[in-house]
CSV table of C-alpha atoms in Angstrom, one decimal:
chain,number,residue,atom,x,y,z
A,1,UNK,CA,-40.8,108.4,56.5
A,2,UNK,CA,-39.4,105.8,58.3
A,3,UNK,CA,-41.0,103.8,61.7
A,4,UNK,CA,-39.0,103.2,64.5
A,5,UNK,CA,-39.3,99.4,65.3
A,6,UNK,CA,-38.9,97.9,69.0
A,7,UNK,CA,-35.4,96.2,67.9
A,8,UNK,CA,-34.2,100.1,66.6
A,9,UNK,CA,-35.4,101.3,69.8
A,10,UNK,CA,-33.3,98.7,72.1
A,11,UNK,CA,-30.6,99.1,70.2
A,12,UNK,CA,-30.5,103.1,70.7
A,13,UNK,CA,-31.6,102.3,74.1
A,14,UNK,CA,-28.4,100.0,74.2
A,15,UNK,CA,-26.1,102.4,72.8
A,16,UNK,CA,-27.1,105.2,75.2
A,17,UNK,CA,-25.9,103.3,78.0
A,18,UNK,CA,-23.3,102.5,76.6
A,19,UNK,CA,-22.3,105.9,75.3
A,20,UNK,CA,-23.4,107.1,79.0
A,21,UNK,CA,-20.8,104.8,81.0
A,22,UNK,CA,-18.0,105.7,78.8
A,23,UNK,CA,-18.2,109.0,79.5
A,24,UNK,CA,-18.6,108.3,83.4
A,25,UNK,CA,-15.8,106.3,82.9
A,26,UNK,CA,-14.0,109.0,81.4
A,27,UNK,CA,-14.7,111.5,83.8
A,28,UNK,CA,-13.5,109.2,86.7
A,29,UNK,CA,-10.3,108.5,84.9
A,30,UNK,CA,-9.5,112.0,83.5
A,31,UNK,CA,-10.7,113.8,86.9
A,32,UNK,CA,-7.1,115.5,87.7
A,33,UNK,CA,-8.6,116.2,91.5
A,34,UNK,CA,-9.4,112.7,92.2
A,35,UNK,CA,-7.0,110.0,90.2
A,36,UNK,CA,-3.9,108.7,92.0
A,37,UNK,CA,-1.1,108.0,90.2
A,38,UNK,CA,-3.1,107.1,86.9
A,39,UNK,CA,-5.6,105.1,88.6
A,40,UNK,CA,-9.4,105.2,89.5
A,41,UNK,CA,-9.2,104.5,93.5
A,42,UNK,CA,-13.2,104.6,93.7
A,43,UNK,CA,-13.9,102.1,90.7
A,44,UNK,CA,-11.0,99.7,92.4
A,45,UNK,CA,-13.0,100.1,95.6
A,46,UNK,CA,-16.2,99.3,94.4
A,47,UNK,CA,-14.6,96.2,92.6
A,48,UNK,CA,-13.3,95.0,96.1
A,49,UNK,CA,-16.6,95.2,97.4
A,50,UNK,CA,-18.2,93.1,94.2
A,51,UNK,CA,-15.3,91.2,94.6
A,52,UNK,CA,-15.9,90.2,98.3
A,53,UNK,CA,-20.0,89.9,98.0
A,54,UNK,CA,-19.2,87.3,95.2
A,55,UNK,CA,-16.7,85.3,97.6
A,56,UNK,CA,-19.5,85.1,100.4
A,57,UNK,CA,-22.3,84.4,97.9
A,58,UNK,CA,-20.3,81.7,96.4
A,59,UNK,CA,-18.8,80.3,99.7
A,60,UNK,CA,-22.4,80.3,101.2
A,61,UNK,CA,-23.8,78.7,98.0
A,62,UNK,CA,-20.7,75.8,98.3
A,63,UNK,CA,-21.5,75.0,101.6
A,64,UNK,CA,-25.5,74.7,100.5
A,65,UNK,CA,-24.4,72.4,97.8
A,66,UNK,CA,-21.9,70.1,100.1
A,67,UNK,CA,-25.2,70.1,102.7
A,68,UNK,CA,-27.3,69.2,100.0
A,69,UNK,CA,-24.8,66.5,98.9
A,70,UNK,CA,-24.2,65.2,102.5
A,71,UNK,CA,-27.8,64.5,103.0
A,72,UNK,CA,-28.2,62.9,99.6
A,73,UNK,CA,-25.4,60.5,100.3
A,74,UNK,CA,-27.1,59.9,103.8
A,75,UNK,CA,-30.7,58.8,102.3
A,76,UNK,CA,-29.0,56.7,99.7
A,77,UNK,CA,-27.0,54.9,101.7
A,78,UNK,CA,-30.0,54.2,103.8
A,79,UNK,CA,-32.2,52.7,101.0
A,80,UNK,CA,-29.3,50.5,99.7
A,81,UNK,CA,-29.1,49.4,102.8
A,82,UNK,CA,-33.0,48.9,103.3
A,83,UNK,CA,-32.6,47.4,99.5
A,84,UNK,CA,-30.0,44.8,100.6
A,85,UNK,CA,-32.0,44.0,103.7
A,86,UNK,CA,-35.1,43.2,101.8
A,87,UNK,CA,-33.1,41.3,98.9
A,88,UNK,CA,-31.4,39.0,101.7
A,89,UNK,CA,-35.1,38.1,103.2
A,90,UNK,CA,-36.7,37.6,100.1
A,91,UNK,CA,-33.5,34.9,98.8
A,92,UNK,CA,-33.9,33.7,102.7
A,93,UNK,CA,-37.9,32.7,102.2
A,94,UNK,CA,-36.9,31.4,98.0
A,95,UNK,CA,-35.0,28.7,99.9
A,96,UNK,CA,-37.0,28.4,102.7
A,97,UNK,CA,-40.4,27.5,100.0
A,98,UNK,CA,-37.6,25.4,98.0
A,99,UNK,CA,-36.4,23.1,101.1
A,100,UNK,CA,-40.1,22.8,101.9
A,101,UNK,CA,-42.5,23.0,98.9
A,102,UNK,CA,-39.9,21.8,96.6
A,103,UNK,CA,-38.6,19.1,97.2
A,104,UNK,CA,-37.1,16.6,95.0
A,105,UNK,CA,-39.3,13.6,95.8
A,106,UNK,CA,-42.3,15.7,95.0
A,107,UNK,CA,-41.3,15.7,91.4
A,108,UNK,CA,-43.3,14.5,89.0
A,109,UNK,CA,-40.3,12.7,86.9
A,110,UNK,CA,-38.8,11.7,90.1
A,111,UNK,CA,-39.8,7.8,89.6
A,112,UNK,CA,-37.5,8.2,86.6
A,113,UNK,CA,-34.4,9.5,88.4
A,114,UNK,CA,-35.0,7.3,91.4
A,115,UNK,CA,-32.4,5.7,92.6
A,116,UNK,CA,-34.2,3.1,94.8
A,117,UNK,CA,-36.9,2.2,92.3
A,118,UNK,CA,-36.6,-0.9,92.1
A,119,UNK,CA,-36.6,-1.6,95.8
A,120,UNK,CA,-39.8,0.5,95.7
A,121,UNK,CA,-41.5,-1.5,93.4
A,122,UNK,CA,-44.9,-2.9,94.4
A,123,UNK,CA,-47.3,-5.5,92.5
A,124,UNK,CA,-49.4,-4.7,90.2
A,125,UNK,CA,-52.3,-3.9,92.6
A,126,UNK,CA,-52.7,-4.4,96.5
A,127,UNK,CA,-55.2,-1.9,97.3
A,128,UNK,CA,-57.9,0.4,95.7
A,129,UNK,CA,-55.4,3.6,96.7
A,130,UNK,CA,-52.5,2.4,95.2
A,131,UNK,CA,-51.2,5.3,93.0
A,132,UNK,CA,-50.0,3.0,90.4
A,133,UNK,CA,-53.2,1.9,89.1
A,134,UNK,CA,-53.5,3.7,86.3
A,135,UNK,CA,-56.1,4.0,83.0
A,136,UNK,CA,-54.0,1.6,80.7
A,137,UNK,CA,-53.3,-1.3,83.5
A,138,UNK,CA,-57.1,-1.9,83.9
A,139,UNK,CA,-57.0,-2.5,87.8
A,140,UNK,CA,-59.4,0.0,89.1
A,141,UNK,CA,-61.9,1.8,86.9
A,142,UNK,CA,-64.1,5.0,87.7
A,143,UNK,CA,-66.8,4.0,91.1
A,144,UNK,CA,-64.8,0.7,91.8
A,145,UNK,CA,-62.6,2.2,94.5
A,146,UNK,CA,-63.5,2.0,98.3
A,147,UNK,CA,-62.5,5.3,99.7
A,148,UNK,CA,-64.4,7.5,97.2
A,149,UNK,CA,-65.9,10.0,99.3
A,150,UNK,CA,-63.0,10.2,101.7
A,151,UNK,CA,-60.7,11.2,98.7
A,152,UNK,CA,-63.2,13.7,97.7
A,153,UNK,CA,-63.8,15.2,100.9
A,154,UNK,CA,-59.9,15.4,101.2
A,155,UNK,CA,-59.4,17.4,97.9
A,156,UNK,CA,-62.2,20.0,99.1
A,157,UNK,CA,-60.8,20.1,102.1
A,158,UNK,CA,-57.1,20.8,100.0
A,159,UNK,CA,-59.0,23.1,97.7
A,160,UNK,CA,-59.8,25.8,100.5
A,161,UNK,CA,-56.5,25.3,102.4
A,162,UNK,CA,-55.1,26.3,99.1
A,163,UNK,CA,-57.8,28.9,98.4
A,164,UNK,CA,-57.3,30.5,102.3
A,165,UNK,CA,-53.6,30.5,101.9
A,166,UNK,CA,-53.3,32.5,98.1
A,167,UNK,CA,-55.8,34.7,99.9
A,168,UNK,CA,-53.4,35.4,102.9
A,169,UNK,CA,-49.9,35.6,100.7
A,170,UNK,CA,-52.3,38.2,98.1
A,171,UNK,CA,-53.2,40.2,101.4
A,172,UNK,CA,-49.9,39.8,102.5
A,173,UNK,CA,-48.3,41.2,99.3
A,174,UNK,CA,-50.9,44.5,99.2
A,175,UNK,CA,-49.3,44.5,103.0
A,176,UNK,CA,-45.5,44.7,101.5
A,177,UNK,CA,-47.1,47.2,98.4
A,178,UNK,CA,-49.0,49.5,100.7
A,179,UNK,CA,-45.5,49.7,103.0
A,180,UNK,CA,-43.1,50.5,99.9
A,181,UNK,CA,-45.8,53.3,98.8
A,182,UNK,CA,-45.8,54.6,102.4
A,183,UNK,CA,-41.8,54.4,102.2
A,184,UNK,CA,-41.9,56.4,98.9
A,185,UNK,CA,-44.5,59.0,100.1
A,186,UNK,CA,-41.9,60.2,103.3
A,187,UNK,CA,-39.2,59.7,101.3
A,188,UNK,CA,-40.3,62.6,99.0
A,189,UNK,CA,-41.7,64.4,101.4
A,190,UNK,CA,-38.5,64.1,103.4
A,191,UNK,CA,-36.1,65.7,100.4
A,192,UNK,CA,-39.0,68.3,100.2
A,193,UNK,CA,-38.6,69.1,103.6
A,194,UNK,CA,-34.6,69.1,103.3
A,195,UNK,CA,-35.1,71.5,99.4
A,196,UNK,CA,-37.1,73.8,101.6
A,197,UNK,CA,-34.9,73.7,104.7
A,198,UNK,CA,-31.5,74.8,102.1
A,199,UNK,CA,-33.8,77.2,100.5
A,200,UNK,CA,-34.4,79.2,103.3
A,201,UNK,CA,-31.2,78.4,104.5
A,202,UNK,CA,-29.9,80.2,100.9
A,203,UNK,CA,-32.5,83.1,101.7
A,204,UNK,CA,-31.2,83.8,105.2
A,205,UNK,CA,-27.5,83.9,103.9
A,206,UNK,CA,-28.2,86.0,101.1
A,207,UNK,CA,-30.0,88.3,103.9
A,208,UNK,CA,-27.2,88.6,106.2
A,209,UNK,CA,-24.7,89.5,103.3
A,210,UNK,CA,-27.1,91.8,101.8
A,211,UNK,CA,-27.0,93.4,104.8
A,212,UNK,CA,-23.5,93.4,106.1
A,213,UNK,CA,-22.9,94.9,102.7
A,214,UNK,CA,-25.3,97.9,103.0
A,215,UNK,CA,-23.8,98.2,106.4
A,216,UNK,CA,-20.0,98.4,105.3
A,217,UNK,CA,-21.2,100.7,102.4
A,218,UNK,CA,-22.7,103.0,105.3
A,219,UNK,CA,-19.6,103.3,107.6
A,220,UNK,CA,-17.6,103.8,104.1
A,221,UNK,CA,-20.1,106.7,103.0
A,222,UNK,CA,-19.7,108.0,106.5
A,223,UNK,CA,-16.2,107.9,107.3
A,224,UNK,CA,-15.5,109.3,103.4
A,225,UNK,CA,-17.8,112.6,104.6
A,226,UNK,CA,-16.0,112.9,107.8
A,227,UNK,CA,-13.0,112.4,106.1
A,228,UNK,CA,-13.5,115.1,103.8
A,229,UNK,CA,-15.2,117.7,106.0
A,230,UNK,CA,-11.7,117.4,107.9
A,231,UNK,CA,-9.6,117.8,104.8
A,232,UNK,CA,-11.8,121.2,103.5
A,233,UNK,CA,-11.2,122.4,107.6
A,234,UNK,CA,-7.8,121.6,107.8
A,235,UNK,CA,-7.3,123.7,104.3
A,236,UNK,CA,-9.4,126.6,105.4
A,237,UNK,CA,-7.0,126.8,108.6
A,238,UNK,CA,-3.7,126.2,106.8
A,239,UNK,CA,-4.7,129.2,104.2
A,240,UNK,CA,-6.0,131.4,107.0
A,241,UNK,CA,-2.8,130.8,108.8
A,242,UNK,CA,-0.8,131.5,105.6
A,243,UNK,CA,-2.4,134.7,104.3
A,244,UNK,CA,-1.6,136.0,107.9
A,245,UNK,CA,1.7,134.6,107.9
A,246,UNK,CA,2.4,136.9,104.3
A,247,UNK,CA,0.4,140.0,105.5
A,248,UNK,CA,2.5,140.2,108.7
A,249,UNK,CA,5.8,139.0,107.3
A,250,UNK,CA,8.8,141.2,106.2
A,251,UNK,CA,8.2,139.6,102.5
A,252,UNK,CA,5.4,141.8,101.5
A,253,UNK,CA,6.0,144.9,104.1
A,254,UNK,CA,9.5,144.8,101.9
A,255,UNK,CA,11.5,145.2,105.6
A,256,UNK,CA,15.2,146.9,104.2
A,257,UNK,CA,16.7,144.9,107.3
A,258,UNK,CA,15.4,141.1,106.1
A,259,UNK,CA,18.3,140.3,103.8
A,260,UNK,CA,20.4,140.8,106.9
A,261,UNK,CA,22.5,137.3,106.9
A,262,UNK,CA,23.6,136.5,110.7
A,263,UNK,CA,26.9,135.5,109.6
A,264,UNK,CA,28.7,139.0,109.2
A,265,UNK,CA,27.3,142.1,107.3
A,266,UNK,CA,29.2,141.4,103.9
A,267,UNK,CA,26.6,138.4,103.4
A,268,UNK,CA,23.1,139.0,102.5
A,269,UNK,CA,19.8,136.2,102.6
A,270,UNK,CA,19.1,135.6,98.8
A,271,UNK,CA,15.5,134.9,99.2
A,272,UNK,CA,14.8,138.3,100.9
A,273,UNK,CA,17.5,140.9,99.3
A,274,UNK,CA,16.1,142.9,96.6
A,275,UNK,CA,18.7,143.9,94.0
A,276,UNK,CA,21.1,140.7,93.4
A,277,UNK,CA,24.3,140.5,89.9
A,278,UNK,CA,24.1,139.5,86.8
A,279,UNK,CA,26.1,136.5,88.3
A,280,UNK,CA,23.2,135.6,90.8
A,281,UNK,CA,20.8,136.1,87.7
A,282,UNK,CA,22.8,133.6,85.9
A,283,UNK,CA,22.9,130.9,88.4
A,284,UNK,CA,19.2,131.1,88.5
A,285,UNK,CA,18.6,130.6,85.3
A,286,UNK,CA,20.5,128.0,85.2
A,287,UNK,CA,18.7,126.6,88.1
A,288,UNK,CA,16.0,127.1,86.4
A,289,UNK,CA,16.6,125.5,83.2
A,290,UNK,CA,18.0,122.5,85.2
A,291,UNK,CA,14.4,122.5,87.0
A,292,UNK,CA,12.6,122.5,83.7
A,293,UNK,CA,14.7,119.5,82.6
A,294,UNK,CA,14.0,117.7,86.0
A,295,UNK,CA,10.0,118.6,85.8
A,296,UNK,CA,10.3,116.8,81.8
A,297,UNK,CA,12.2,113.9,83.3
A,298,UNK,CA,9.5,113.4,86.0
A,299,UNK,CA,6.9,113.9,83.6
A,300,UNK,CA,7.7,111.2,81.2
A,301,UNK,CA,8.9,109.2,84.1
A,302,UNK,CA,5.0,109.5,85.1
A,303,UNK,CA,3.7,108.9,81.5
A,304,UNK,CA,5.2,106.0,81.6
A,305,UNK,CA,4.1,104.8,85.2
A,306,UNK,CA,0.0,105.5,83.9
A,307,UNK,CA,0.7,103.0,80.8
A,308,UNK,CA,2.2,100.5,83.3
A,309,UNK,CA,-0.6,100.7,85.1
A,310,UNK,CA,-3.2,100.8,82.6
A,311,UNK,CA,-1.5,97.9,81.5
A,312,UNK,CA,-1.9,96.0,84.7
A,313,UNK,CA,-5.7,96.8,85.0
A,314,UNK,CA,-6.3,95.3,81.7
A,315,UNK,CA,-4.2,92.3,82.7
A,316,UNK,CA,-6.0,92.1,86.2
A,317,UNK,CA,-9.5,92.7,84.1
A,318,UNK,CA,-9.0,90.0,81.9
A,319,UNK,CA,-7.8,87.0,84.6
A,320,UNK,CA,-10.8,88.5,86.9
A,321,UNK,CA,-13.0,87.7,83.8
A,322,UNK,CA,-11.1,84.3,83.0
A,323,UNK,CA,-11.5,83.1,86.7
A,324,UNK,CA,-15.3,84.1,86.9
A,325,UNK,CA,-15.7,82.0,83.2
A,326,UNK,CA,-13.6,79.4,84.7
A,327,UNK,CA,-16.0,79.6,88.2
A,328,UNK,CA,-19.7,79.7,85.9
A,329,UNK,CA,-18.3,76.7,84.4
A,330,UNK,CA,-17.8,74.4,87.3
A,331,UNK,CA,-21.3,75.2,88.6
A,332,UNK,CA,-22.5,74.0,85.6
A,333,UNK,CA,-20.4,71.1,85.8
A,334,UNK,CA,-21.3,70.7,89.4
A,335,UNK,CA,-25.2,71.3,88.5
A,336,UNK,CA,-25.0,68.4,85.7
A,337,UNK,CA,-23.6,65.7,88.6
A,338,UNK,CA,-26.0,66.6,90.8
A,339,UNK,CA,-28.5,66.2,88.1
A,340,UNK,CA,-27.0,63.1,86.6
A,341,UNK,CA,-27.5,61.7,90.4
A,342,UNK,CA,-30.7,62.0,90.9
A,343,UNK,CA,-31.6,60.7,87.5
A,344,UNK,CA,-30.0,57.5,88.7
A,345,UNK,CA,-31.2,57.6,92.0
A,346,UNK,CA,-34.9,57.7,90.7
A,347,UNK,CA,-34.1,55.0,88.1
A,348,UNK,CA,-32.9,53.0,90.9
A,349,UNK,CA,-36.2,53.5,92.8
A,350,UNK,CA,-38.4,52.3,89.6
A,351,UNK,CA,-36.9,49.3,89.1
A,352,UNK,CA,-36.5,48.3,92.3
A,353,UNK,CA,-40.4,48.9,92.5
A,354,UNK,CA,-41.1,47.2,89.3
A,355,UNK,CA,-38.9,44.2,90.5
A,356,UNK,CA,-40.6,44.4,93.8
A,357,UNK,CA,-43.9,43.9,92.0
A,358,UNK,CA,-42.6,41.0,90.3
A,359,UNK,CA,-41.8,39.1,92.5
A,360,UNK,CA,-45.4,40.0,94.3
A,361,UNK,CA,-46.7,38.7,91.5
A,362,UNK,CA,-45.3,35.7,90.6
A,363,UNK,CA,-44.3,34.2,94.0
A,364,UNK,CA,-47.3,33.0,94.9
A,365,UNK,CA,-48.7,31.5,91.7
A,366,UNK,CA,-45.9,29.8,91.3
A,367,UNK,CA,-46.4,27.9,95.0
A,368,UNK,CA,-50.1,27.4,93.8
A,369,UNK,CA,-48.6,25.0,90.6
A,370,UNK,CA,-46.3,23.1,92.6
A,371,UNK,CA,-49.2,22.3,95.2
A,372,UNK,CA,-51.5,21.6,93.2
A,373,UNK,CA,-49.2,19.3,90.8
A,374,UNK,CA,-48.3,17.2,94.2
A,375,UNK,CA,-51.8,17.2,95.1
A,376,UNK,CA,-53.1,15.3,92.0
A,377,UNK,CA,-50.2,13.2,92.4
């Protein structure tokens, strides 16, 4: 005894359908009452309708995408804008610490480079502040020099200036921190707004052609009912009026004076005259015959319209199904740059944070050395 497992039972389930359309497709194709000329006018209809729901879902989607793009390009030219902005002030306020801070007499190797050195050059000593006294020439030692407590109450004094102003440039770069993070947090929540404004956007559209397509599929239910109640009432009248038309006429009441001919008594009305030569019968078979030929002739004739047609539909069938491969594929193409774009975008936005944070972090120790390096000068 064998189990039925759940992959035997898709597949039968599968193969049902299957089996099932076939032979809904067969009855639609083989229905004598309702093809046309070889052709299955409801399934092309139905295909017009996909056909035109997938233009407007596609031309809806399109015009979210190029929205989408538009705003994307928007916001990124505004922070490379922003970025160049902020680059230009921070090379300004480089130069502006250079030309101040910086400068080349503050050097320490400047006395080696000067060139007016020698018309700088002092004697050996003349006061106790003279900066060229130094350890190995033995002209002031340590508690010999006169301005000793001025010199030290100057260097505290130097001390907390420096001290005050690293505090102010470290409060001033949590400032410039706090303000990119605040930039950051509306940027996202700006594209959130903008993701959720195309979503509903998306929604709405899809709405609307849902809609207009349940609506076209009404009127078409509708006028296909009207149209057919006025078909089976027309046909009703027409076979009323025939059936009269017999029962009254001179066909069936077999009327000796119908196959009177109104040209002259010696002619007769073929279709109504009763005994006719073996001459007559002759001609009509021939007539006949030459019918049977014509209905062959019209038959193959229409044979060979179906496979011309069937050949068509499998032509049409197959560049449908090339064009929608073709369509699937630039979406995913399109899909991919998008993607591609905002993974650059966002690598953009790290390092310009991480570079940001560098240079908060080194500017100001750097301006601490050089003070202090004049300062014990």
């Amino acid at each position: 005894m064998e189990i039925a497992q759940p992959r035997d039972l898709e597949r039968y389930l599968s193969l049902a359908k299957r089996r099932h359309g076939e032979l809904c497709r067969q009855k639609r194709i083989f229905n004598a009452r309702n093809r046309i000329i070889g052709g299955d006018t409801d399934a092309w209809d139905a295909q017009v309708r996909d056909q035109k729901i997938k233009e407007a879902t596609e031309k809806a989607r399109h015009e979210t995408f190029a929205a989408e793009m538009r705003q994307n390009d928007k916001i990124t030219c505004i922070l490379e804008g922003r970025e160049r902005r902020d680059r230009k002030s921070l090379c300004k306020a480089i130069n502006d610490f250079q030309q101040t801070f910086q400068k080349p007499e503050t050097r320490r190797e400047f006395d080696l480079s000067d060139p007016l050195a020698l018309r700088k050059d002092l004697p050996a000593r003349q006061s106790d502040d003279d900066i060229r006294n130094t350890v190995s020439g033995m002209q002031k030692f340590m508690g010999e020099d006169l301005n000793f407590y001025e010199r030290k109450k100057f260097q505290e004094e130097q001390n907390r200036e420096w001290s005050s102003q690293q505090q102010r440039e470290r409060e001033s770069a949590r400032a410039h921190q706090r303000c990119a993070e605040d930039l950051y947090f509306k940027t996202r929540l700006q594209f959130d707004e903008t993701a959720k404004h195309l979503q509903s956007l998306e929604s709405a559209t899809r709405k609307a052609v849902c809609a207009a397509v349940k609506e076209f599929n009404r009127n078409q239910a509708t006028e296909s009912v009207e149209r057919k109640t006025r078909e089976k009432k027309q046909e009703q009248e027409d076979d009323l009026a025939e059936i009269s038309n017999l029962l009254r006429g001179d066909l069936l009441s077999e009327n000796p004076q119908q196959a009177a001919s109104s040209f002259g008594p010696h002619r007769v009305v073929p279709d109504r005259w009763k005994g006719m030569t073996r001459e007559q019968l002759e001609q009509i078979r021939l007539v006949q015959k030459q019918q049977i030929q014509e209905k062959l002739r019209l038959r193959e004739e229409e044979w060979q319209r179906d496979r011309d047609w069937d050949r068509q539909r499998v032509q049409r069938a197959r560049s449908t199904l090339l064009v929608e491969r073709q369509q699937k594929r630039q979406q995913w193409d399109l899909r991919r740059a998008l993607d591609c774009a905002n993974l650059s975008l966002a690598k953009e936005q790290r390092s310009r944070k991480k570079y940001m944070e560098e240079v908060c972090t080194n500017q100001p120790t750097e301006g601490y050395f050089t003070q202090f390096n004049t300062g014990s000068r």
